[in-house]
Amino acid sequence: MKSFFQTRYDASHQAGVEKLQDGTIPLFAGVSEVLRNDIIVAVKLRDFNAGLPALLGELGRLEAGDFSFFMAWRDFPLHATIQVAVGGHEAKDELKSRDGYININGNLLTFDRLVLDAGGNIMFMNEGVPREVSEWRGWASQVMIEYGGVPKPLPVFHSTVARIQRFEYSIAAAMKLTALVRDWNAVLQRRPMEFVSGGTFVGTTYDLLTT
């Protein structure tokens, strides 16, 4: 199973690196009003092993040059999506009934990959989907469907760290970000980033990213 996820993540990262290096990586234009149509169940993440500030600091230093980012902690809450659907907002109260399903003390949420994908997203990923997440995701999908929502396929478990907002293209700048992601991915392979739940968010994706 791990080899399946590794192949998927390697392909996703390679596509992102190629777009970055040829200057065609999409730039984040801001939180779209369309996201008001979604309903999302997400776990807000609290850093457990104090590794995140160093990564965000390195990304922040790139902003003095050729990049700017829509960055977790600073611009939006760091979170991991359990499930998201188009429509089905009336499911909100029932979805909230499972608040705290991932026990804040009993379950560490770990990520052992860092990926730059073809959409310009820098993301933590996990080589597999934790059982608790898979069960919660399945339950949330059924609830959303019962209220007329259309769940989006989520085959992986991830958390977005940053999205590229500005990129003054040069191959040298592209190589800097490529190296940063590559080096941090190697770090996470040795020592995964660990988080605990900081609470559950149920609402629109727009509200999650703007509050």
C-alpha angles and dihedrals in degrees: 000000000000091000089055092055093042091054091048093049094044090053092047092049094046090053090051094048091050092052092046093050095047092045098245099109110133116247123223108249097190137279107317122230086226088075089071085077093062129084115207137189110204139165115228109224129226117197110248105179097035094241100122101073091061092053093046089047092056091049089048092055090056087059089070086069134022103342143060125186142203091230136196118247091018102051105014138004116276104243145155118229116235095181140333131194139183107245126345095113090155087071091072098100094047092046089053090057088078093052111150094018088148100064111235092220102032104050129053112198108216134191122194102179137059115202136182105207131200091262093064094256122140105207144177110229137183128221092238138002115270113244093239091052093048092051093046091046092052093049093047091049091055092049092049091050091050089058095047099266124140109221117218118233111259110180095166140048113237146149123210113231098180144344122217110248101168130021121176095201123238129133089236091057091045091052091051093057092040090054092047093054093042093051094047091047088056090050092052091049087061098035116015120218109254129206140173126212116274092189138295125279120205117178141073120333088232092059092046092055097043104042 
